[in-house]
Tab-separated table of C-alpha atoms in Angstrom:
chain	number	residue	atom	x	y	z
C	1	ASP	CA	2.435	-37.595	1.429
C	2	PRO	CA	1.747	-39.577	-1.775
C	3	GLY	CA	4.885	-41.643	-1.189
C	4	ASN	CA	3.664	-43.274	2.017
C	5	GLY	CA	0.018	-42.214	2.377
C	6	VAL	CA	0.659	-40.413	5.667
C	7	VAL	CA	-1.554	-37.376	6.357
C	8	GLN	CA	0.749	-34.412	6.973
C	9	PHE	CA	-1.840	-32.147	8.613
C	10	THR	CA	-5.548	-31.389	8.622
C	11	ASP	CA	-6.939	-27.867	8.809
C	12	PRO	CA	-10.487	-26.469	8.950
C	13	ALA	CA	-12.198	-24.996	5.905
C	14	LEU	CA	-12.216	-21.589	7.611
C	15	ALA	CA	-9.171	-20.345	9.508
C	16	SER	CA	-11.607	-18.419	11.701
C	17	ASP	CA	-12.999	-21.775	12.867
C	18	PRO	CA	-9.865	-23.430	14.340
C	19	SER	CA	-11.857	-26.255	15.907
C	20	GLY	CA	-13.272	-27.192	12.508
C	21	LYS	CA	-16.659	-27.826	14.120
C	22	GLY	CA	-18.615	-25.323	12.000
C	23	THR	CA	-20.631	-25.998	8.869
C	24	ALA	CA	-18.004	-24.587	6.501
C	25	ARG	CA	-16.871	-26.464	3.417
C	26	VAL	CA	-13.862	-26.099	1.157
C	27	THR	CA	-14.897	-24.761	-2.259
C	28	ALA	CA	-11.555	-24.239	-4.066
C	29	VAL	CA	-7.849	-24.989	-3.562
C	30	ALA	CA	-4.695	-23.941	-5.417
C	31	TRP	CA	-0.978	-24.636	-4.880
C	32	SER	CA	1.515	-21.789	-5.129
C	33	PRO	CA	4.004	-22.195	-8.013
C	34	ASP	CA	6.805	-23.157	-5.618
C	35	GLY	CA	4.644	-25.798	-3.907
C	36	LYS	CA	5.208	-24.334	-0.446
C	37	ARG	CA	1.826	-22.660	0.093
C	38	LEU	CA	-1.745	-23.729	-0.407
C	39	ALA	CA	-4.629	-21.322	-0.926
C	40	VAL	CA	-7.898	-22.667	0.456
C	41	ALA	CA	-11.307	-21.067	-0.089
C	42	GLY	CA	-13.882	-21.879	2.567
C	43	HIS	CA	-17.592	-21.065	2.638
C	44	ASP	CA	-19.962	-21.038	5.591
C	45	PRO	CA	-23.689	-20.175	5.194
C	46	VAL	CA	-23.461	-17.756	8.137
C	47	ALA	CA	-19.841	-16.584	8.237
C	48	GLY	CA	-19.492	-16.288	4.466
C	49	ASN	CA	-16.280	-16.718	2.468
C	50	GLU	CA	-12.605	-16.478	3.215
C	51	VAL	CA	-9.374	-17.532	1.537
C	52	SER	CA	-6.595	-18.813	3.775
C	53	ILE	CA	-2.965	-19.216	2.799
C	54	TRP	CA	-1.355	-22.203	4.511
C	55	ASN	CA	2.382	-22.917	4.768
C	56	VAL	CA	2.557	-26.629	3.977
C	57	ASN	CA	6.189	-26.906	5.106
C	58	LEU	CA	5.249	-25.768	8.622
C	59	GLY	CA	2.467	-28.235	9.286
C	60	GLY	CA	-0.238	-26.129	7.671
C	61	GLN	CA	0.475	-22.954	9.603
C	62	PRO	CA	-1.907	-20.207	8.439
C	63	LEU	CA	-0.003	-17.272	6.944
C	64	TYR	CA	-2.854	-14.979	5.965
C	65	THR	CA	-6.633	-14.928	5.620
C	66	PHE	CA	-8.348	-12.812	2.959
C	67	THR	CA	-11.979	-11.856	3.618
C	68	GLY	CA	-12.574	-9.416	0.756
C	69	GLN	CA	-15.278	-11.610	-0.797
C	70	ARG	CA	-17.017	-12.593	2.414
C	71	ALA	CA	-20.510	-11.884	1.081
C	72	GLY	CA	-22.173	-13.631	-1.839
C	73	ASP	CA	-21.791	-17.039	-3.441
C	74	ALA	CA	-19.029	-19.429	-2.499
C	75	ILE	CA	-15.625	-18.812	-4.086
C	76	ASN	CA	-15.336	-21.423	-6.820
C	77	SER	CA	-11.926	-20.672	-8.338
C	78	LEU	CA	-8.450	-19.610	-7.165
C	79	SER	CA	-5.323	-18.863	-9.190
C	80	TRP	CA	-1.750	-17.872	-8.275
C	81	SER	CA	0.304	-15.551	-10.444
C	82	SER	CA	3.343	-17.228	-12.014
C	83	ASP	CA	5.704	-15.527	-9.543
C	84	GLY	CA	3.607	-16.592	-6.537
C	85	ARG	CA	3.125	-13.011	-5.310
C	86	TYR	CA	-0.562	-12.603	-6.120
C	87	ILE	CA	-3.769	-14.585	-5.935
C	88	ALA	CA	-7.038	-14.167	-7.795
C	89	SER	CA	-10.363	-15.501	-6.557
C	90	ALA	CA	-13.833	-15.615	-8.102
C	91	ASN	CA	-17.334	-16.153	-6.861
C	92	GLY	CA	-20.599	-15.466	-8.688
C	93	GLN	CA	-20.463	-11.719	-8.025
C	94	SER	CA	-16.841	-10.604	-8.397
C	95	VAL	CA	-13.280	-11.394	-9.356
C	96	GLN	CA	-10.621	-10.073	-7.008
C	97	ALA	CA	-6.835	-10.142	-7.118
C	98	TRP	CA	-4.739	-9.437	-4.060
C	99	ASP	CA	-1.207	-9.549	-2.716
C	100	ALA	CA	-0.615	-12.972	-1.159
C	101	ARG	CA	1.882	-11.617	1.383
C	102	HIS	CA	-0.382	-9.200	3.233
C	103	GLY	CA	-3.784	-9.313	1.514
C	104	THR	CA	-3.821	-5.887	-0.130
C	105	PRO	CA	-6.391	-5.884	-2.964
C	106	ILE	CA	-4.973	-4.866	-6.350
C	107	PHE	CA	-7.941	-5.547	-8.667
C	108	GLN	CA	-11.700	-6.033	-8.429
C	109	HIS	CA	-14.266	-6.530	-11.172
C	110	ALA	CA	-17.990	-7.275	-10.923
C	111	ILE	CA	-19.219	-10.338	-12.815
C	112	ASP	CA	-22.599	-11.957	-13.360
C	113	THR	CA	-21.906	-15.689	-13.142
C	114	ALA	CA	-19.640	-18.306	-11.606
C	115	THR	CA	-16.360	-18.464	-13.496
C	116	GLY	CA	-12.913	-19.884	-13.507
C	117	VAL	CA	-10.132	-17.355	-13.022
C	118	ALA	CA	-6.579	-17.768	-14.308
C	119	TRP	CA	-3.429	-15.648	-14.484
C	120	SER	CA	-1.504	-15.712	-17.727
C	121	PRO	CA	1.650	-17.816	-17.263
C	122	GLY	CA	3.478	-15.957	-20.026
C	123	ALA	CA	6.498	-13.876	-19.090
C	124	SER	CA	5.429	-11.103	-21.474
C	125	ASN	CA	2.024	-10.575	-19.872
C	126	PRO	CA	2.267	-11.542	-16.169
C	127	GLY	CA	-0.418	-9.076	-15.082
C	128	ASP	CA	-3.111	-10.475	-17.380
C	129	LEU	CA	-6.032	-12.205	-15.680
C	130	ALA	CA	-8.718	-14.188	-17.517
C	131	PHE	CA	-12.295	-14.837	-16.396
C	132	VAL	CA	-15.804	-15.038	-17.855
C	133	SER	CA	-18.417	-12.287	-17.580
C	134	ASN	CA	-21.476	-11.347	-19.634
C	135	GLY	CA	-21.097	-14.482	-21.739
C	136	SER	CA	-17.550	-13.677	-22.863
C	137	THR	CA	-14.069	-14.654	-21.753
C	138	GLN	CA	-12.249	-11.463	-20.827
C	139	VAL	CA	-8.568	-10.815	-20.199
C	140	TRP	CA	-7.820	-7.824	-17.969
C	141	ASN	CA	-4.529	-6.250	-16.991
C	142	VAL	CA	-4.722	-5.940	-13.209
C	143	TRP	CA	-2.186	-3.106	-13.039
C	144	ASN	CA	-3.859	-0.585	-15.322
C	145	HIS	CA	-7.382	-2.082	-15.052
C	146	ASN	CA	-7.695	-2.217	-18.837
C	147	LEU	CA	-9.541	-4.855	-20.862
C	148	VAL	CA	-6.813	-6.499	-22.960
C	149	SER	CA	-8.983	-8.822	-25.039
C	150	SER	CA	-12.421	-10.416	-25.123
C	151	TYR	CA	-13.674	-13.665	-26.667
C	152	PRO	CA	-17.458	-13.739	-27.220
C	153	ASN	CA	-19.969	-16.542	-26.785
C	154	THR	CA	-17.992	-18.487	-24.168
C	155	PRO	CA	-20.466	-18.446	-21.270
C	156	ASN	CA	-19.621	-21.648	-19.379
C	157	GLY	CA	-16.973	-20.162	-17.095
C	158	GLY	CA	-14.342	-22.787	-17.882
C	159	LEU	CA	-10.992	-21.569	-19.230
C	160	SER	CA	-7.310	-22.451	-19.275
C	161	TRP	CA	-4.079	-20.878	-20.541
C	162	SER	CA	-1.420	-22.883	-22.355
C	163	PRO	CA	1.780	-23.113	-20.256
C	164	ASP	CA	3.547	-20.523	-22.429
C	165	GLY	CA	0.642	-18.053	-22.296
C	166	HIS	CA	0.264	-17.962	-26.090
C	167	TYR	CA	-3.108	-19.707	-26.233
C	168	LEU	CA	-6.356	-19.565	-24.308
C	169	ALA	CA	-8.942	-22.335	-24.247
C	170	THR	CA	-12.454	-21.441	-23.135
C	171	ALA	CA	-15.760	-23.288	-23.066
C	172	SER	CA	-18.958	-22.644	-24.998
C	173	GLY	CA	-21.713	-25.130	-24.316
C	174	ARG	CA	-20.350	-28.552	-25.290
C	175	ASN	CA	-17.435	-27.048	-27.210
C	176	VAL	CA	-13.951	-25.852	-26.285
C	177	ILE	CA	-12.656	-22.941	-28.348
C	178	LEU	CA	-8.949	-22.286	-28.737
C	179	TYR	CA	-7.710	-18.718	-29.324
C	180	ASN	CA	-4.373	-17.112	-29.996
C	181	ALA	CA	-4.111	-14.954	-26.876
C	182	THR	CA	-1.759	-12.509	-28.594
C	183	THR	CA	-3.732	-11.812	-31.779
C	184	GLY	CA	-7.203	-12.880	-30.617
C	185	ALA	CA	-7.550	-15.167	-33.641
C	186	HIS	CA	-9.897	-18.140	-33.362
C	187	LEU	CA	-7.766	-21.217	-34.027
C	188	TYR	CA	-9.972	-24.236	-33.515
C	189	THR	CA	-13.194	-25.489	-31.970
C	190	TYR	CA	-13.124	-28.862	-30.271
C	191	SER	CA	-16.552	-30.536	-30.293
C	192	GLY	CA	-18.032	-33.920	-29.478
C	193	ASN	CA	-18.566	-33.642	-25.722
C	194	THR	CA	-21.876	-35.085	-24.621
C	195	HIS	CA	-22.345	-32.515	-21.830
C	196	ASP	CA	-21.473	-28.861	-21.212
C	197	VAL	CA	-17.809	-28.229	-20.455
C	198	HIS	CA	-17.044	-26.411	-17.187
C	199	THR	CA	-13.390	-27.199	-16.496
C-alpha cells in the first residue's frame, strides 16, 4: 500500500511453487485495467515459464495459471486488453494471447527475438496486438489472424501505443519512430539517445 508502506501480500514467482523456495524469478508483471488483478510471469530454469493471474483484492489469491509458453526463453512482456478479458505474453520464441478467465488460447505467432507486446487501446481496433518480429513492428488482429500493418526497421522490441490507439511508437537502435497507426504514415523520428532504446 503506497499510502502507508504496508506489504499487502507476498506470492512466489511460480504459482506451482507455493513455498517460494525454488529458483524461479519474476520476469514481467502487468495490472489489469480495473486494477483488481495482477498478471505475473515467472521463469524457472527447470520448470520453465508460467503466467499467474492474482486477485489483489483477495490477498493475492491465484485465479488462473497459464502454461502455454512453458518452454523457451523467459516471458519478458505481458499486456492486458483494454476490456481486461484477454492477456498477451511474449518470450523470444512466440507471442500468445489467451482468455484471462479460463486460459483458452486465442492467438499464437512465432517470433525470432525478445519483444514487447501491447494491445491497441483504441475502441475501434480492440483486437489489434503489436509486437516485433523479423526486424519489424507488426500489428495483428487476433480474431482473424491477419497482419493489419507492419513498420520496417524497428528491431529493438520496444513499442508503445498512444492512449487513444491512433499512434504507435517503436524503437530502432537509438531512435524512437512515431507512426500513425491508422494510415501507417511515418510522423516523426526522435533521436539523441546515447544508448539503444528497449522500452
